[in-house]
mmCIF file of C-alpha atoms and ligand atoms in Angstrom:
data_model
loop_
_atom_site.group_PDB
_atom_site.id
_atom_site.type_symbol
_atom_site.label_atom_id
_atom_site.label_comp_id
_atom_site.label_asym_id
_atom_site.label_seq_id
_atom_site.Cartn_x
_atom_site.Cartn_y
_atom_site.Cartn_z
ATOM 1 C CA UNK A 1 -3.187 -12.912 -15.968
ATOM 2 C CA UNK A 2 -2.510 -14.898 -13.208
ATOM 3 C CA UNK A 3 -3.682 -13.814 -9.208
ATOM 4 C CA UNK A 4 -0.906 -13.274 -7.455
ATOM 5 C CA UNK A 5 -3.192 -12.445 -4.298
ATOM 6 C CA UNK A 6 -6.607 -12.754 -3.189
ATOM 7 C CA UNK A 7 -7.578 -11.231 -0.130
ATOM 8 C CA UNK A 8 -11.428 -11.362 0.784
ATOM 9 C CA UNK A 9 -13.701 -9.659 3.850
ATOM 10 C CA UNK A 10 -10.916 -8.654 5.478
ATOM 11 C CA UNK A 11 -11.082 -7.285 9.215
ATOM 12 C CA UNK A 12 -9.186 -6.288 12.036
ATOM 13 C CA UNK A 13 -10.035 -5.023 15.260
ATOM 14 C CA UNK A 14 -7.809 -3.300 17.776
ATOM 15 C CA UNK A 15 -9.446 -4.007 21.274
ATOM 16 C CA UNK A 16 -8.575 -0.703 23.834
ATOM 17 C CA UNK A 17 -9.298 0.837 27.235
ATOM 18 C CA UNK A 18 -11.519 3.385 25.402
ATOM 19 C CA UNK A 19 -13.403 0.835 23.370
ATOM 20 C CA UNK A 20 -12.915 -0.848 19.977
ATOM 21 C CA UNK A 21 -11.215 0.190 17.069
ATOM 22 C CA UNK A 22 -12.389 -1.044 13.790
ATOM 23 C CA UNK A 23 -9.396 -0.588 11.874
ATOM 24 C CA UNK A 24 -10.410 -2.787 8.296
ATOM 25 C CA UNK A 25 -14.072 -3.543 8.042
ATOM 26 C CA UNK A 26 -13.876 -6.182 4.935
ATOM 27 C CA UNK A 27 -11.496 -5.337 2.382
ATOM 28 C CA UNK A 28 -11.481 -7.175 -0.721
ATOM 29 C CA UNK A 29 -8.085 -7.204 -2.616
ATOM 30 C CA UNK A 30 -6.723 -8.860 -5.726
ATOM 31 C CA UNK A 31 -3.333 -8.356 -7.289
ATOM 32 C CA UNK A 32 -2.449 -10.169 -10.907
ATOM 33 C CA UNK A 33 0.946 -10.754 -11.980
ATOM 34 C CA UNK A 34 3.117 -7.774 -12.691
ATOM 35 C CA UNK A 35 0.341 -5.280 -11.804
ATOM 36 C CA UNK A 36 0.452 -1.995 -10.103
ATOM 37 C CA UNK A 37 -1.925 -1.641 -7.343
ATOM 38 C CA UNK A 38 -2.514 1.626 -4.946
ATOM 39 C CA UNK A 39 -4.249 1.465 -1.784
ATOM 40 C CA UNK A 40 -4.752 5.413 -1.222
ATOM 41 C CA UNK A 41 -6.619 7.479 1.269
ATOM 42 C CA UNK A 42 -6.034 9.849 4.528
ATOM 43 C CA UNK A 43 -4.325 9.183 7.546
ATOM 44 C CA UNK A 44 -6.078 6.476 9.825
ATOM 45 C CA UNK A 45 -7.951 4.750 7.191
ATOM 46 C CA UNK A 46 -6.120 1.359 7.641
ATOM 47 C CA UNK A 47 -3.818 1.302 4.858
ATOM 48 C CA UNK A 48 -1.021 0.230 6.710
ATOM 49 C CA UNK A 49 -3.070 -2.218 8.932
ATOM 50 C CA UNK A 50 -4.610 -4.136 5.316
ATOM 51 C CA UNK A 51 -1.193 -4.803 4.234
ATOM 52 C CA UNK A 52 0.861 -6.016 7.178
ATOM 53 C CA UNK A 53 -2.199 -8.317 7.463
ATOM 54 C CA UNK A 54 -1.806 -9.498 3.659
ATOM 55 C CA UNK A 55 1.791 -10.577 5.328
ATOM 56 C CA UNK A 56 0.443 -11.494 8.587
ATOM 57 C CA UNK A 57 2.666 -9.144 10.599
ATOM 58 C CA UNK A 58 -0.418 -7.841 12.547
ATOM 59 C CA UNK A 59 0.110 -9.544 16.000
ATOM 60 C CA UNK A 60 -3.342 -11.346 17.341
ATOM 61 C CA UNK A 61 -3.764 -10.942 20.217
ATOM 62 C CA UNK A 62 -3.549 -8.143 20.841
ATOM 63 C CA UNK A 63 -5.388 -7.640 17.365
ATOM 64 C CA UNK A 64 -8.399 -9.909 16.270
ATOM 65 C CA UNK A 65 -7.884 -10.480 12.531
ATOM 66 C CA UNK A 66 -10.440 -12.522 10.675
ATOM 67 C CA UNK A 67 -10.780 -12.968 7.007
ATOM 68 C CA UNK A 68 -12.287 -15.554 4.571
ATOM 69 C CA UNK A 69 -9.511 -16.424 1.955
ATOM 70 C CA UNK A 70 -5.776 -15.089 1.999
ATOM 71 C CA UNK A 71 -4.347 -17.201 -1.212
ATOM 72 C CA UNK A 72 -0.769 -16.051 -2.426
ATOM 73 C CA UNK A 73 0.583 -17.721 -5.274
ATOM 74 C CA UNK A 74 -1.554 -20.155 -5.829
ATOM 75 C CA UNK A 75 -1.514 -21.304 -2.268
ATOM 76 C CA UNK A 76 -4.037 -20.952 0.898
ATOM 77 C CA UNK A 77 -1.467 -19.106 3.146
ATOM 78 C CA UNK A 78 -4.442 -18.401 5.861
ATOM 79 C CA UNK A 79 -3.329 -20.832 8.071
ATOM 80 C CA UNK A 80 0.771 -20.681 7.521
ATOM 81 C CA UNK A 81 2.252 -20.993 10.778
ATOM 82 C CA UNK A 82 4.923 -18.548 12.197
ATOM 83 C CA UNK A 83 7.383 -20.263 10.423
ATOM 84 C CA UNK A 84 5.845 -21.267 6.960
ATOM 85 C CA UNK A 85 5.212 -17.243 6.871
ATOM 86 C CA UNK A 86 8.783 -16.269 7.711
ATOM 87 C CA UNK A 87 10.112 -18.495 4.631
ATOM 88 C CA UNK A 88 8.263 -17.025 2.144
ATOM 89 C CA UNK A 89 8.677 -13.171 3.393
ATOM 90 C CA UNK A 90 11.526 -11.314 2.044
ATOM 91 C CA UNK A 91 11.982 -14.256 -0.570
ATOM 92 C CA UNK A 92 7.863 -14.332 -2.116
ATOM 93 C CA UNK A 93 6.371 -11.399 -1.066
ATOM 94 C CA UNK A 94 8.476 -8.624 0.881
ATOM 95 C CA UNK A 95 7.761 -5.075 1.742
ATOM 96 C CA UNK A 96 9.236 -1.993 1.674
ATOM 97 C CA UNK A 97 8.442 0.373 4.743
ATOM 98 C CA UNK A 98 8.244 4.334 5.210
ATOM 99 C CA UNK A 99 11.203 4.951 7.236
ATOM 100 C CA UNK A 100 14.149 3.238 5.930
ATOM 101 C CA UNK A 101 15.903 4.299 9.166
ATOM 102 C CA UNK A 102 13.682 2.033 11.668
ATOM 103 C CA UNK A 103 13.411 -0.404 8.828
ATOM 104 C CA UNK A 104 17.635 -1.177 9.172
ATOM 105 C CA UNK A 105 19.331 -2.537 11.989
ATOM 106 C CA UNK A 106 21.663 0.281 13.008
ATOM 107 C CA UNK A 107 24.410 -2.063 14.094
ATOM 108 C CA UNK A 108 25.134 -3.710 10.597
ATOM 109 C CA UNK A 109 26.629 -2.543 7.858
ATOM 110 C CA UNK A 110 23.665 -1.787 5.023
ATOM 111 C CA UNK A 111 25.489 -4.882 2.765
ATOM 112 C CA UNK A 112 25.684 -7.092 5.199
ATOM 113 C CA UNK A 113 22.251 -6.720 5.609
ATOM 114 C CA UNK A 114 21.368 -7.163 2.556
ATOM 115 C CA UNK A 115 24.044 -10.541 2.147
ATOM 116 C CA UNK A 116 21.574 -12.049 4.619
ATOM 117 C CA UNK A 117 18.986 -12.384 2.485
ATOM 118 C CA UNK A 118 20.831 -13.978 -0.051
ATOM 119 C CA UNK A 119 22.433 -16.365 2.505
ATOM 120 C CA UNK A 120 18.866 -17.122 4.338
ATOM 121 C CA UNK A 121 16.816 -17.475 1.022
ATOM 122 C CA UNK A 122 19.203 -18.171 -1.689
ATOM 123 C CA UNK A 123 21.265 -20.893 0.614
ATOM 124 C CA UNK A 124 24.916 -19.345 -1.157
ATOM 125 C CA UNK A 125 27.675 -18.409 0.885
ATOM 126 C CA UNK A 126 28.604 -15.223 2.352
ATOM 127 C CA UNK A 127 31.637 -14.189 -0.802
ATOM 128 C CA UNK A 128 29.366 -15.033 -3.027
ATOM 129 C CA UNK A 129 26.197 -12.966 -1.565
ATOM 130 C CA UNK A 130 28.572 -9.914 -0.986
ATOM 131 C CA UNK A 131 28.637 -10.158 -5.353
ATOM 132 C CA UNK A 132 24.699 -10.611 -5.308
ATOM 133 C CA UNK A 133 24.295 -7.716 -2.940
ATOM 134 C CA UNK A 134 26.741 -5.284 -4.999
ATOM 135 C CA UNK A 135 24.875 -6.466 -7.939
ATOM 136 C CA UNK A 136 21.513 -5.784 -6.358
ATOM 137 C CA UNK A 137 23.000 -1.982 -5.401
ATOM 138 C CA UNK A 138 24.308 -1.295 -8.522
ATOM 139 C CA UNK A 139 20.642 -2.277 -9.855
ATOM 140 C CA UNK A 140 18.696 0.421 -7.353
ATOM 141 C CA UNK A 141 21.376 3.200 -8.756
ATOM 142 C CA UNK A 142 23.730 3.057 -5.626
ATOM 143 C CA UNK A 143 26.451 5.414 -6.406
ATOM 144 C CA UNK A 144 29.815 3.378 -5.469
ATOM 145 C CA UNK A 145 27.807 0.253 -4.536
ATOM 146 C CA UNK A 146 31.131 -2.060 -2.654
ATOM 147 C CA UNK A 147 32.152 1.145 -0.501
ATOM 148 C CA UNK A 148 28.380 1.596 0.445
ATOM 149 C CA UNK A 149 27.588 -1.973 1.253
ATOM 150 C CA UNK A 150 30.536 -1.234 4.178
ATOM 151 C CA UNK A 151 28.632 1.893 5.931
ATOM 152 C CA UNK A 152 26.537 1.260 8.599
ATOM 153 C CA UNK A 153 22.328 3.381 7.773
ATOM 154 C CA UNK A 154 23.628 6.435 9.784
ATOM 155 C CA UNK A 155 26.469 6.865 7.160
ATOM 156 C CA UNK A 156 24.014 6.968 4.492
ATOM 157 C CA UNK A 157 21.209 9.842 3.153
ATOM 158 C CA UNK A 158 17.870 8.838 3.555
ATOM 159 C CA UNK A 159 17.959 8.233 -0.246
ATOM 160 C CA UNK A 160 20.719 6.310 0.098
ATOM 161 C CA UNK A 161 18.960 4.238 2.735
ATOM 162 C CA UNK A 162 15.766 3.772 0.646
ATOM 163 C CA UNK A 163 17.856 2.118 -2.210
ATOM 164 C CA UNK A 164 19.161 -0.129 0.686
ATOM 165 C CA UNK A 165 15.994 -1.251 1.547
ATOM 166 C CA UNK A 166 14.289 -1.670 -2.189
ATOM 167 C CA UNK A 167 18.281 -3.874 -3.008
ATOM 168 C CA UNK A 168 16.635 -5.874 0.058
ATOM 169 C CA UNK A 169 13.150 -6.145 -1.026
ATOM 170 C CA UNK A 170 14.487 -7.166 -4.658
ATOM 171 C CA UNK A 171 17.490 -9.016 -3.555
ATOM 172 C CA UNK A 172 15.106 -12.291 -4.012
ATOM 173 C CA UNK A 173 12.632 -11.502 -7.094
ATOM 174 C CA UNK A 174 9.651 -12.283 -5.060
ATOM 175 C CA UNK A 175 6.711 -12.277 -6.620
ATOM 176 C CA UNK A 176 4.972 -9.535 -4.835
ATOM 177 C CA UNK A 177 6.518 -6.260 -3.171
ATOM 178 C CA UNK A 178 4.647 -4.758 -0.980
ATOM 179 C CA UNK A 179 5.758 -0.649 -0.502
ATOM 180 C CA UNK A 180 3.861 1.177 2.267
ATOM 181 C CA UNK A 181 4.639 5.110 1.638
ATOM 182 C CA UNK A 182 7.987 3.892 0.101
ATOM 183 C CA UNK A 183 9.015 8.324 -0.082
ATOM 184 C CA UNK A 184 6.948 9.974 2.509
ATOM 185 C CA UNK A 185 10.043 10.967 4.727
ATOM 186 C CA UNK A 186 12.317 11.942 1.427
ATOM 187 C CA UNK A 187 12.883 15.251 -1.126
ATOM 188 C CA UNK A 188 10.937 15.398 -4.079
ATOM 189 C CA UNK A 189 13.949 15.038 -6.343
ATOM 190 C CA UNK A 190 14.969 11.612 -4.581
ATOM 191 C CA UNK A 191 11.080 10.745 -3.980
ATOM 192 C CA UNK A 192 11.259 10.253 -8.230
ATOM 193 C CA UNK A 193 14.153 8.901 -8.322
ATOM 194 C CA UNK A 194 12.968 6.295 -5.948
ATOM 195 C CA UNK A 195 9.745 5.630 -7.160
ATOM 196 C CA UNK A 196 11.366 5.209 -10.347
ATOM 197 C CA UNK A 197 13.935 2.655 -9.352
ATOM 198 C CA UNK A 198 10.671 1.156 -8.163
ATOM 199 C CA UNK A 199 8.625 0.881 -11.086
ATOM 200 C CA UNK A 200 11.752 0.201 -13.342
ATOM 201 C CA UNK A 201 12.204 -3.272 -11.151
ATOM 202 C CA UNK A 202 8.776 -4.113 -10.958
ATOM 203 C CA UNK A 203 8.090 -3.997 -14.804
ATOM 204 C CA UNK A 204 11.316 -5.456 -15.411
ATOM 205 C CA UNK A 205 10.932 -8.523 -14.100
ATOM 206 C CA UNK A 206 7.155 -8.679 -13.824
ATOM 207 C CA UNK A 207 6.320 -8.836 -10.362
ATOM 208 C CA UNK A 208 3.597 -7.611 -8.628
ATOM 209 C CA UNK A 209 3.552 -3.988 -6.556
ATOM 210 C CA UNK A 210 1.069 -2.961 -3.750
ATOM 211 C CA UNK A 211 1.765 0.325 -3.314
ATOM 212 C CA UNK A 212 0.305 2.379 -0.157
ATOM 213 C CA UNK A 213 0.139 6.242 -0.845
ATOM 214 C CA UNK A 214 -2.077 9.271 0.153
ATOM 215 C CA UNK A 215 0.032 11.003 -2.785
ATOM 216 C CA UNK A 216 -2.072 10.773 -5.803
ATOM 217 C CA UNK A 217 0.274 12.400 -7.929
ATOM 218 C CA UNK A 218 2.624 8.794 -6.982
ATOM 219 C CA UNK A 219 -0.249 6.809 -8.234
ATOM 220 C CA UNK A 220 -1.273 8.423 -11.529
ATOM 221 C CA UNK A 221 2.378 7.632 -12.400
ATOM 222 C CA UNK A 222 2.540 3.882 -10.855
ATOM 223 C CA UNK A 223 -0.709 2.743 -10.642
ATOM 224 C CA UNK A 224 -2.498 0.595 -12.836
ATOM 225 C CA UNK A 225 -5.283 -0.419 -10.119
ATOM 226 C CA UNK A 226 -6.398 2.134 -7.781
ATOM 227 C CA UNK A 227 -8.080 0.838 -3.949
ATOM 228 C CA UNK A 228 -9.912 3.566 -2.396
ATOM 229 C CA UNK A 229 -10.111 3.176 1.271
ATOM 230 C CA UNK A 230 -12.012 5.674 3.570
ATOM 231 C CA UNK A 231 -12.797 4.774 7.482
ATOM 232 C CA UNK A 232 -11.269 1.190 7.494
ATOM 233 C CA UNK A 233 -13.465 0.433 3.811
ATOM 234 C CA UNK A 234 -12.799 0.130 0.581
ATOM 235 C CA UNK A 235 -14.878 2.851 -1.312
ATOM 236 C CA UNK A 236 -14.148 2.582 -5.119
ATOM 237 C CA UNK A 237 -11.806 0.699 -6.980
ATOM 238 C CA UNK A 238 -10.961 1.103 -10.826
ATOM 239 C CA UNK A 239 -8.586 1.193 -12.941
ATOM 240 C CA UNK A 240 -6.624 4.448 -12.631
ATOM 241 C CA UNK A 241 -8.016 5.992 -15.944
ATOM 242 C CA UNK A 242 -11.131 5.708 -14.601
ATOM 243 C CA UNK A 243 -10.292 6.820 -11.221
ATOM 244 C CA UNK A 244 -9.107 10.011 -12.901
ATOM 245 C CA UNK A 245 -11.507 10.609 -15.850
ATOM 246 C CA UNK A 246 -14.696 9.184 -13.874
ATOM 247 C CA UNK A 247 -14.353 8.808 -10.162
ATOM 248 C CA UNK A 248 -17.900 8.416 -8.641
ATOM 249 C CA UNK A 249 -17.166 8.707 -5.671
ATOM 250 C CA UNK A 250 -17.420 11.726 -3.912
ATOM 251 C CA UNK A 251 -14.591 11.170 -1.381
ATOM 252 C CA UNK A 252 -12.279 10.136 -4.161
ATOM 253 C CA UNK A 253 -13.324 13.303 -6.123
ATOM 254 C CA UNK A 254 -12.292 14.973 -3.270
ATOM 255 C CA UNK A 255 -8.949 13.705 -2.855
ATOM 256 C CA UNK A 256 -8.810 14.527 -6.554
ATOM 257 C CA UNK A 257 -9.592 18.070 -6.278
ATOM 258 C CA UNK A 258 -6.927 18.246 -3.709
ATOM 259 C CA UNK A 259 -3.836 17.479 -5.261
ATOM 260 C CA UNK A 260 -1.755 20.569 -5.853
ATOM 261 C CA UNK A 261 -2.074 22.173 -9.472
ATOM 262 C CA UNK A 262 0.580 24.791 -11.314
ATOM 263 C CA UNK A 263 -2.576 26.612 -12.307
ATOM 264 C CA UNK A 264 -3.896 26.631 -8.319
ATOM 265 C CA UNK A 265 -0.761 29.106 -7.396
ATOM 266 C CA UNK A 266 -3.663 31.744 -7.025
ATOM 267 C CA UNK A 267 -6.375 29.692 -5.728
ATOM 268 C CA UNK A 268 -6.343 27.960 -1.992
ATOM 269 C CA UNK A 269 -5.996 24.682 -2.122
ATOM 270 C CA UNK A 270 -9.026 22.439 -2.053
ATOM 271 C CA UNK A 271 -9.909 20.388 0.381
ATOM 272 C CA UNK A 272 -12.235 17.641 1.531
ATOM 273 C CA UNK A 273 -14.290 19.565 4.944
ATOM 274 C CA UNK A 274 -14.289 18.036 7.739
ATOM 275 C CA UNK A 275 -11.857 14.923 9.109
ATOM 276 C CA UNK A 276 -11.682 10.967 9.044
ATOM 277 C CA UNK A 277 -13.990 9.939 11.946
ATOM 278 C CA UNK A 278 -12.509 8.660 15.163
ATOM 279 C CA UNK A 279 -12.155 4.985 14.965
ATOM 280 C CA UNK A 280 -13.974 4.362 17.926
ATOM 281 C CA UNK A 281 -16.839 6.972 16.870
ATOM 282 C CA UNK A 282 -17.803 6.349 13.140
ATOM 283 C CA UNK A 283 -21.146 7.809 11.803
ATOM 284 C CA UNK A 284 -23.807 5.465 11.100
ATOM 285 C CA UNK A 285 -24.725 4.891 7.416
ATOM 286 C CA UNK A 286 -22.287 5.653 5.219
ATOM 287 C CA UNK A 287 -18.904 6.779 7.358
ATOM 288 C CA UNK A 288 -18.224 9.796 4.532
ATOM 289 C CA UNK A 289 -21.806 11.261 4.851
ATOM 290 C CA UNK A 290 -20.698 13.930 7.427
ATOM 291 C CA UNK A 291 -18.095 15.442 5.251
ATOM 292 C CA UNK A 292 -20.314 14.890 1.865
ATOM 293 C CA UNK A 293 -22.357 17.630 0.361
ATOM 294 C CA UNK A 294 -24.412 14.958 -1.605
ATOM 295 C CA UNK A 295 -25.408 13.039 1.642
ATOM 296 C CA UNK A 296 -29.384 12.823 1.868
ATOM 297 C CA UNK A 297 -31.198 10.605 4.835
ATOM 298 C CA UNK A 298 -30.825 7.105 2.847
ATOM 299 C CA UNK A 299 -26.898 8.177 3.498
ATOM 300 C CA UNK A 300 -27.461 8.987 7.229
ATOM 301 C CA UNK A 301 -29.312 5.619 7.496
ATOM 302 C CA UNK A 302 -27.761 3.274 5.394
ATOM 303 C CA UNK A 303 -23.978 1.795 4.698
ATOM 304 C CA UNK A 304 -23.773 1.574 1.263
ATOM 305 C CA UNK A 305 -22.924 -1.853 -0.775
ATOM 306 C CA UNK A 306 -19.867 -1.629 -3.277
ATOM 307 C CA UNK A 307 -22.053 -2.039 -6.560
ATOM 308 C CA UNK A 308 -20.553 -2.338 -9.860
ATOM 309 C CA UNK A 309 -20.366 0.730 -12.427
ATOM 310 C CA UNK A 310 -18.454 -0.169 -14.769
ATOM 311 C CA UNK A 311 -15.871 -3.032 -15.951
ATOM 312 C CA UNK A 312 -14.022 -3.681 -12.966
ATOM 313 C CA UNK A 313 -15.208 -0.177 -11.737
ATOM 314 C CA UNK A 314 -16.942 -0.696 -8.012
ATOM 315 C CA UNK A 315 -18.450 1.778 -6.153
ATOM 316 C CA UNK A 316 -19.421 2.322 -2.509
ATOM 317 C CA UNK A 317 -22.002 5.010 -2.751
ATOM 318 C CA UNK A 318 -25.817 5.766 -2.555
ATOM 319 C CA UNK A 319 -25.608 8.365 -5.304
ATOM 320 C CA UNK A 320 -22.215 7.927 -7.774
ATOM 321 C CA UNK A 321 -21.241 10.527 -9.571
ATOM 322 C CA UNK A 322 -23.022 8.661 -12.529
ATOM 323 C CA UNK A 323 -26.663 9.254 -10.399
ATOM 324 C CA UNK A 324 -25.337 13.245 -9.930
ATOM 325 C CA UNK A 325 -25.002 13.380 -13.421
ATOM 326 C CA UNK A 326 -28.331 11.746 -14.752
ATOM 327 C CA UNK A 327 -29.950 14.349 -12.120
ATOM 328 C CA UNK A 328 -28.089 17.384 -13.108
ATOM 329 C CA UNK A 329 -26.295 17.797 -9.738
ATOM 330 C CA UNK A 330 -22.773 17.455 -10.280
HETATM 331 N N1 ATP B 401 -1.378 -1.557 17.003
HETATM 332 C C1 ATP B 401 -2.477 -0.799 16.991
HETATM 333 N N2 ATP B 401 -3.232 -0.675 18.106
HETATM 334 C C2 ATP B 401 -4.352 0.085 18.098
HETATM 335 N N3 ATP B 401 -4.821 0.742 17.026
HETATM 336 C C3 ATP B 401 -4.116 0.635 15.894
HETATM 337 C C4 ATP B 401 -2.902 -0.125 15.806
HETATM 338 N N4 ATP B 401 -2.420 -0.030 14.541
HETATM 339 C C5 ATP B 401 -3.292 0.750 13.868
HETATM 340 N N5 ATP B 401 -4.304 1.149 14.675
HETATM 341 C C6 ATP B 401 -5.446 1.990 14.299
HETATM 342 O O1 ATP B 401 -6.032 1.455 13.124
HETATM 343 C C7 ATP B 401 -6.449 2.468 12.241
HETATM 344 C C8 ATP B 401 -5.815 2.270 10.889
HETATM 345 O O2 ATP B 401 -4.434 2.490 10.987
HETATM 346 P P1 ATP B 401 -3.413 2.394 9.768
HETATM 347 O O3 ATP B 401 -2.055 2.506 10.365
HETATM 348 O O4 ATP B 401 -3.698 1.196 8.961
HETATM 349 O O5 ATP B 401 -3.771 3.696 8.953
HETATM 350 P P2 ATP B 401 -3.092 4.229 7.593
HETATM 351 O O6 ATP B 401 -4.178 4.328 6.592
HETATM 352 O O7 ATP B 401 -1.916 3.409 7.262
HETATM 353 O O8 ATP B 401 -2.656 5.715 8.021
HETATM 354 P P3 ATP B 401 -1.317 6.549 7.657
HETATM 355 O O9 ATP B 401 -1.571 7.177 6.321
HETATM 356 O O10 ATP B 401 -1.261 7.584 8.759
HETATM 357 O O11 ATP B 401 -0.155 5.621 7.681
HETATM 358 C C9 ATP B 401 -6.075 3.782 12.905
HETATM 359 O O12 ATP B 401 -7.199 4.293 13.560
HETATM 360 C C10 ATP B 401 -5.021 3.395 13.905
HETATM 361 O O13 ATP B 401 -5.029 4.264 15.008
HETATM 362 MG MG1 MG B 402 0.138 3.777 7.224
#
């Protein structure tokens, strides 16, 4: 399959009054062609941060970003200038952001917005991307797709909007959508819908999706590569069978054990103790130790390497769940 990214030792550092924040401390990411990646985890952990940076949309200054190779498509795109970046995104790679309504520009009319990328990228006029954009609506299930394109975002529903905004990310076939919490702000019922139009695109015509969730239920469903990320690093990645069936880690065991079941109605939910350390106050050793009922002194001491467990199964841990098990404690 060919690598349609390659991001290695990642990092970015927000400098503040109160000190530093070390939002990404070294990720590692690669994405093949037409895979399904998820980059999960809790609030804070630098989800967000990791993938405007695989786009370069973190500003430095104020931000220091460093990071050994960024290649996209076959290309070293480390060093693009400000310009070289802003002709590939939207027509290469393009991304697909939480809240469709800060995402639109409130003063154009939702096809109009999407013509433009057709007229920027494609280099056709503006009849003929009106037909692309209708044709890109239709596509993301728009319900009377040439009325639509004429409403401005605050005529639509925040369904409505989403489609919008995945017609845009689409309009080009780029080779790699980015979708950061593409549902978070929507209903359940549209939330599938959504994610559905999604997938359906991506496998369709074989691109590549990076898709940022703390929803696990999302990924088990999307997912064919699952990124762990706790405290700004990456602490297991696997394929998502494995991140299911054998998840060694015990933060992603946690997360887990606390997705809503039907058969939990009578139970409380369960739930990982304790919170995400403050960016500017992590532990030492390894950041999860605080909140881990496995954590002995080496944990305390120690950050923990990701190690290999598996084919293409990496760990971050002291004592996998593979350890527990030899020992009889999980
Ligand atoms: N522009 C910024 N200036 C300072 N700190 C920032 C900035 N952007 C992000 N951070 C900090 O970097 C860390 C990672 O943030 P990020 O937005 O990547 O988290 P996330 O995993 O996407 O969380 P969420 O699930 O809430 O979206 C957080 O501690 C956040 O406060
Ligand atoms: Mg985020």
């Amino acid at each position: 399959m060919e690598q349609v990214l390659k991001l290695r030792n990642l990092k970015v550092i927000f400098p503040s009054h109160g000190g530093i924040i070390r939002a990404v401390e070294g990720v590692d990411l690669d994405i093949h062609q037409g895979e399904s990646v998820a980059l999960v985890g809790e609030s804070g952990c630098g989800k967000s941060v990791t993938s405007q940076s695989v786009m370069r949309l973190i500003e430095s200054p104020p931000a220091i970003t460093r990071l050994d190779t960024l290649e996209f498509n076959g290309k070293d795109i480390k060093n693009y200038t400000h310009k070289q970046m802003q002709d590939i995104r939207g027509k290469e790679m393009s991304m697909i952001f939480q809240d469709a309504m800060t995402s639109l520009n409130p003063v154009m009319t939702c096809g109009k917005q999407i013509d433009e990328m057709y007229i920027r990228h494609k280099g056709v006029s503006k009849k003929e991307a009106r037909e692309y954009t209708i044709e890109a609506l239709k596509l993301v299930g728009m319900p009377e797709p040439r009325s639509r394109a004429k409403n401005f975002p605050h005529e639509l529903s925040g369904g409505m909007r989403q489609r919008v905004l995945l017609a845009m990310a689409f309009a080009c076939l780029p080779k790699l959508i980015i979708a950061d919490e593409p549902t978070t702000a929507l209903d359940v019922t549209i939330q599938a819908q959504v994610l559905n139009v999604l997938r359906n695109m991506q496998k369709k015509h074989d691109m590549s999706l990076l898709l940022i969730t703390h929803d696990l239920s999302v990924v088990s469903n999307i997912a064919d590569i699952v990124y762990v990320m706790y405290s700004g690093k990456i602490v297991e990645k696997a394929s998502v069978e494995d991140i299911f069936h054998e998840p060694y880690h015990p933060y992603t065991r946690g997360l887990i054990a606390s997705v809503p079941k039907l058969s939990d109605t009578e139970k409380e939910f369960s739930q990982i103790p304790g919170t995400v350390p403050h960016p500017m106050k992590k532990p030492n050793g390894c950041y999860f130790h605080p909140r881990c009922q496995h954590a002995t002194k080496q944990c305390k001491k120690a950050m923990p390497p990701l190690i290999s467990v598996g084919k293409n199964h990496e760990v971050r841990c002291h004592h996998p769940l593979k350890d527990m098990k030899k020992e009889g404690k999980a």
